[in-house]
Amino acid sequence: MGDVVSWSPEIAAEATAAAGKSISQKTIVELMCALRELAGNTQGSEVPVHYTELLYAHDFPLWFVAHAENYYHWNWQRILFELRDGRFFFSQGSPASDSHTITGGCLSAAEAMRWGELFIQRLAALATQTTLPTESVLRSLQLDGFAVDGEKLRLVPLEGPVSAREEEDMLTRLVQQSGIPDIPAVLMHVRDAHFFYLDGKYASSLNASKSLIQALIDAISVETDKHGTYSTKLPEGTTSRIDYLTEISFLTADERSALNSAWGSLCAGSHPGVPEREQSRIGLVLTLEFGQLLLLKFRNWTAHAYRAFS
């Protein structure tokens, strides 16, 4: 392990790269629980010394390990929270009161937050390895849009700059603002798809994703039929209602094809060669994206008397 001088430039470069995409607060809580579980103590008070050995063996710098042990006494709530806001690196707890850090150099508040994100990501990567068998952290990271490079102990962006977690939050807001009937039931499908996935109940998560798309198509179709003046009778069944929404010009022909493909994929059951976990994750991502598409269109649709778009 290198000293402060040799570590600082390396960490600065890695921190800049890590700052482009952050893990969520929900994943930080999963990580906190996983690290506490390693100690066999969910309260996080008296902890065994093997944290020191574990982090040092995985190339965490000595100053980081020593500060976490001697100052924080392995209190993971404080460590993770203060890594997130940058206070971890300042001996006085704030860049305003002490520009010099525990690393022996100087950091701005913004730089400290970037460094903090890097070390949170390293800890999250560590928590997915064999020494810490925590599937919940891995699944939560996947919803944040990360895969894990176990050899380098780094997180790798999985879905580009946007995470499934952010897409879920956006969909939830759109549902709440939509005015569709039975909003609580629709939000329940959103939550179920998410939490079943985190619990490793992949088939149940996929079913919840399917139920969410079905509920949105039904709600939009029923509301349109109620408020519109169409000669076309409202049919039963999801596929028929996708056709209905196309016939009354809510969906374009291309959108119908895409939505039918997504719906068919969700209803297809198993996909040979694709692990069940990945089927569930892909189904969730598809549902979040198509759900937003439907609700954004519906918002504009209702503003034009259920008959046109601006």
XYZ file of C-alpha atoms in Angstrom:
310
model
C 0.000 0.000 0.000
C 1.330 3.381 -0.962
C 1.778 6.417 1.249
C -0.320 9.582 1.160
C 1.692 11.250 -1.577
C 1.454 8.326 -4.006
C -2.192 7.641 -3.208
C -3.573 11.143 -3.533
C -3.128 11.647 -7.309
C -4.531 8.182 -8.000
C -7.543 8.752 -5.781
C -8.117 12.206 -7.241
C -8.310 10.746 -10.757
C -10.582 7.899 -9.693
C -12.793 10.255 -7.688
C -13.323 12.458 -10.732
C -14.460 9.418 -12.717
C -16.709 8.138 -9.908
C -18.391 11.531 -9.510
C -20.214 11.119 -12.821
C -22.682 8.661 -11.326
C -23.604 8.232 -7.645
C -25.147 5.332 -5.812
C -28.490 6.050 -4.175
C -29.269 6.652 -0.522
C -31.272 3.409 -0.555
C -28.151 1.504 -1.574
C -26.133 3.252 1.125
C -28.614 1.905 3.687
C -28.287 -1.615 2.212
C -24.500 -1.241 2.396
C -24.680 -0.011 5.987
C -26.691 -3.080 6.996
C -24.323 -5.420 5.143
C -21.229 -4.016 6.819
C -22.864 -4.216 10.240
C -23.930 -7.797 9.527
C -20.317 -8.702 8.867
C -19.577 -7.834 12.478
C -22.504 -9.922 13.655
C -23.883 -6.828 15.334
C -26.788 -4.919 13.837
C -26.394 -2.083 16.353
C -22.920 -1.140 15.132
C -21.379 -0.640 18.583
C -18.745 -3.194 19.646
C -17.089 -4.531 16.488
C -14.237 -6.989 15.927
C -10.905 -5.860 14.542
C -11.248 -7.728 11.239
C -12.649 -4.617 9.514
C -9.104 -3.252 9.644
C -7.660 -6.397 8.123
C -10.393 -6.676 5.495
C -10.066 -3.115 4.166
C -6.276 -3.112 4.286
C -6.154 -6.431 2.409
C -8.350 -4.893 -0.319
C -6.037 -1.914 -0.862
C -7.869 0.790 1.048
C -5.214 3.392 2.024
C -3.850 3.179 5.545
C -4.991 6.692 6.469
C -8.575 5.732 5.517
C -8.515 2.522 7.558
C -6.911 4.226 10.572
C -9.421 7.095 10.571
C -12.409 4.745 10.279
C -11.063 2.690 13.180
C -9.642 5.313 15.548
C -12.037 8.228 15.000
C -15.281 6.516 13.956
C -14.736 3.206 15.769
C -16.308 1.477 12.746
C -19.661 3.227 13.169
C -20.849 2.613 9.619
C -23.748 5.025 9.760
C -21.449 7.936 10.559
C -18.736 6.759 8.153
C -21.083 6.436 5.177
C -23.053 9.603 5.888
C -19.889 11.662 6.323
C -18.253 10.144 3.259
C -21.324 11.258 1.281
C -21.103 14.882 2.437
C -17.273 14.992 2.535
C -16.814 15.549 6.278
C -14.981 12.238 6.695
C -11.725 13.704 5.345
C -11.419 16.688 7.705
C -10.011 16.308 11.194
C -12.362 19.023 12.460
C -15.292 17.595 10.573
C -15.710 20.489 8.142
C -13.723 22.004 5.250
C -14.708 25.436 6.572
C -12.830 24.877 9.821
C -9.873 22.890 8.493
C -8.644 22.996 4.886
C -6.012 20.336 5.636
C -7.255 16.791 5.603
C -6.397 13.492 7.241
C -4.586 12.592 3.988
C -1.930 15.233 4.627
C -3.023 17.417 1.731
C -5.721 19.989 0.985
C -9.188 19.320 -0.390
C -12.034 21.632 -1.304
C -15.537 20.718 -0.162
C -16.421 19.607 -3.702
C -13.289 17.464 -3.973
C -14.027 15.869 -0.604
C -17.503 14.861 -1.785
C -16.014 13.308 -4.923
C -13.512 11.376 -2.800
C -16.350 10.299 -0.536
C -18.356 8.937 -3.452
C -15.327 6.959 -4.605
C -14.858 5.287 -1.218
C -18.588 4.558 -0.879
C -18.428 2.853 -4.266
C -15.342 0.867 -3.223
C -17.076 -0.286 -0.040
C -20.167 -1.251 -2.053
C -18.031 -3.258 -4.476
C -16.326 -4.961 -1.537
C -19.713 -5.836 -0.034
C -20.606 -7.897 -3.113
C -17.531 -10.118 -2.941
C -17.275 -13.591 -1.460
C -16.013 -12.324 1.890
C -19.274 -10.395 2.215
C -21.976 -12.457 0.490
C -24.655 -9.752 0.278
C -26.951 -10.166 -2.707
C -29.151 -7.290 -1.512
C -26.318 -4.799 -2.080
C -25.657 -6.173 -5.558
C -29.322 -6.000 -6.553
C -29.626 -2.472 -5.161
C -26.540 -1.424 -7.137
C -28.075 -2.849 -10.296
C -31.157 -0.690 -9.776
C -28.799 2.274 -9.413
C -27.297 1.340 -12.779
C -24.058 -0.332 -11.688
C -22.324 -3.645 -12.217
C -19.302 -4.683 -10.137
C -15.752 -5.271 -11.298
C -14.739 -7.600 -8.463
C -11.106 -7.883 -9.529
C -10.490 -4.125 -9.447
C -13.069 -3.509 -6.683
C -14.814 -0.852 -8.750
C -18.363 -0.132 -9.896
C -19.056 -0.059 -13.622
C -22.006 1.916 -15.095
C -24.596 -0.566 -16.297
C -27.263 1.544 -17.962
C -25.479 4.721 -18.957
C -26.065 8.002 -17.118
C -29.634 7.136 -15.997
C -30.391 4.481 -13.371
C -33.468 2.306 -12.937
C -33.848 3.893 -9.495
C -34.105 7.379 -11.005
C -36.548 6.098 -13.632
C -38.683 4.555 -10.883
C -38.783 7.858 -9.003
C -39.837 9.666 -12.179
C -42.570 7.120 -12.914
C -43.867 7.405 -9.347
C -44.165 11.180 -9.691
C -45.970 10.841 -13.025
C -48.449 8.348 -11.551
C -49.145 10.638 -8.595
C -49.808 13.585 -10.930
C -51.734 11.656 -13.592
C -55.293 11.641 -12.276
C -55.763 8.024 -13.388
C -58.137 5.883 -11.312
C -56.847 3.796 -8.391
C -53.436 5.465 -8.099
C -52.580 3.533 -4.876
C -52.928 0.205 -6.699
C -50.681 1.368 -9.545
C -48.058 2.619 -7.065
C -48.250 -0.733 -5.289
C -47.197 -2.463 -8.548
C -44.248 -0.045 -8.821
C -43.132 -0.812 -5.266
C -43.678 -4.560 -5.646
C -41.586 -4.767 -8.814
C -38.778 -2.976 -6.984
C -38.863 -4.762 -3.631
C -39.430 -8.252 -5.031
C -36.334 -7.712 -7.136
C -34.294 -6.605 -4.110
C -35.519 -9.673 -2.198
C -34.421 -11.973 -5.007
C -38.026 -12.944 -5.872
C -37.453 -12.513 -9.584
C -40.603 -14.186 -10.905
C -42.751 -12.082 -8.557
C -40.923 -8.925 -9.638
C -41.531 -9.742 -13.293
C -45.222 -10.359 -12.580
C -45.462 -7.005 -10.789
C -43.855 -5.284 -13.798
C -46.409 -6.929 -16.064
C -49.251 -5.907 -13.748
C -47.993 -2.311 -13.770
C -48.066 -2.012 -17.562
C -51.455 -3.710 -17.646
C -52.840 -1.341 -15.013
C -51.614 1.745 -16.890
C -53.049 0.594 -20.216
C -56.353 -0.231 -18.529
C -56.503 3.108 -16.698
C -55.733 5.170 -19.797
C -58.213 3.192 -21.899
C -61.018 3.440 -19.334
C -60.491 7.169 -18.742
C -60.390 7.865 -22.459
C -63.569 5.863 -23.065
C -65.272 7.684 -20.203
C -64.390 11.203 -21.371
C -64.056 10.809 -25.132
C -66.722 10.483 -27.797
C -65.509 7.537 -29.854
C -67.561 5.085 -31.852
C -64.988 2.407 -31.120
C -66.150 0.269 -28.210
C -63.727 -0.284 -25.330
C -62.546 -3.913 -25.569
C -61.294 -6.277 -22.870
C -57.739 -7.571 -22.647
C -54.419 -5.753 -22.726
C -53.477 -6.490 -26.334
C -56.936 -5.446 -27.544
C -56.732 -2.247 -25.540
C -53.342 -1.438 -27.068
C -55.072 -1.797 -30.449
C -57.950 0.379 -29.202
C -55.566 3.143 -28.133
C -53.928 2.995 -31.558
C -57.247 3.155 -33.393
C -58.288 6.330 -31.544
C -54.824 7.844 -32.214
C -53.498 7.811 -28.660
C -50.700 5.502 -29.831
C -48.914 5.620 -33.161
C -48.436 2.438 -35.148
C -44.756 2.369 -34.177
C -45.604 2.849 -30.511
C -48.133 0.014 -30.720
C -45.470 -2.292 -32.164
C -42.962 -1.349 -29.479
C -45.502 -1.668 -26.669
C -46.758 -5.017 -27.977
C -43.157 -6.258 -28.109
C -42.526 -5.158 -24.518
C -45.809 -6.670 -23.359
C -45.056 -9.905 -25.205
C -41.619 -10.078 -23.589
C -43.109 -9.615 -20.113
C -45.701 -12.328 -20.777
C -43.344 -14.790 -22.451
C -42.215 -16.550 -19.290
C -38.663 -17.818 -19.449
C -36.073 -16.642 -21.971
C -33.575 -19.471 -22.548
C -29.991 -18.344 -22.017
C -30.933 -15.292 -19.920
C -30.553 -15.681 -16.130
C -33.757 -15.178 -14.153
C -32.278 -12.186 -12.318
C -31.455 -10.450 -15.599
C -34.913 -11.224 -17.012
C -36.412 -9.561 -13.959
C -34.111 -6.522 -14.178
C -34.690 -6.043 -17.908
C -38.446 -6.421 -17.410
C -38.369 -3.771 -14.706
C -36.382 -1.364 -16.889
C -38.755 -1.911 -19.846
C -41.754 -1.281 -17.615
C -40.343 1.913 -16.136
C -39.586 3.361 -19.575
C -42.872 2.392 -21.254
C -44.811 3.457 -18.165
C -43.315 6.929 -18.440
C -44.070 7.056 -22.160
C -47.731 6.222 -21.542
C -48.144 8.719 -18.713
C -46.395 11.582 -20.488
C -48.665 11.054 -23.474
C -51.708 10.765 -21.214
C -50.919 14.083 -19.520
C -50.951 15.862 -22.876
C -53.941 13.816 -24.035
C -56.110 14.900 -21.081
C -55.192 18.540 -21.691
C -56.758 18.221 -25.159
C -60.051 16.615 -24.184
C -58.835 13.045 -24.783
C -58.768 13.561 -28.527
C -55.444 15.061 -29.646
C -51.914 16.114 -28.757
C -50.272 19.534 -28.888
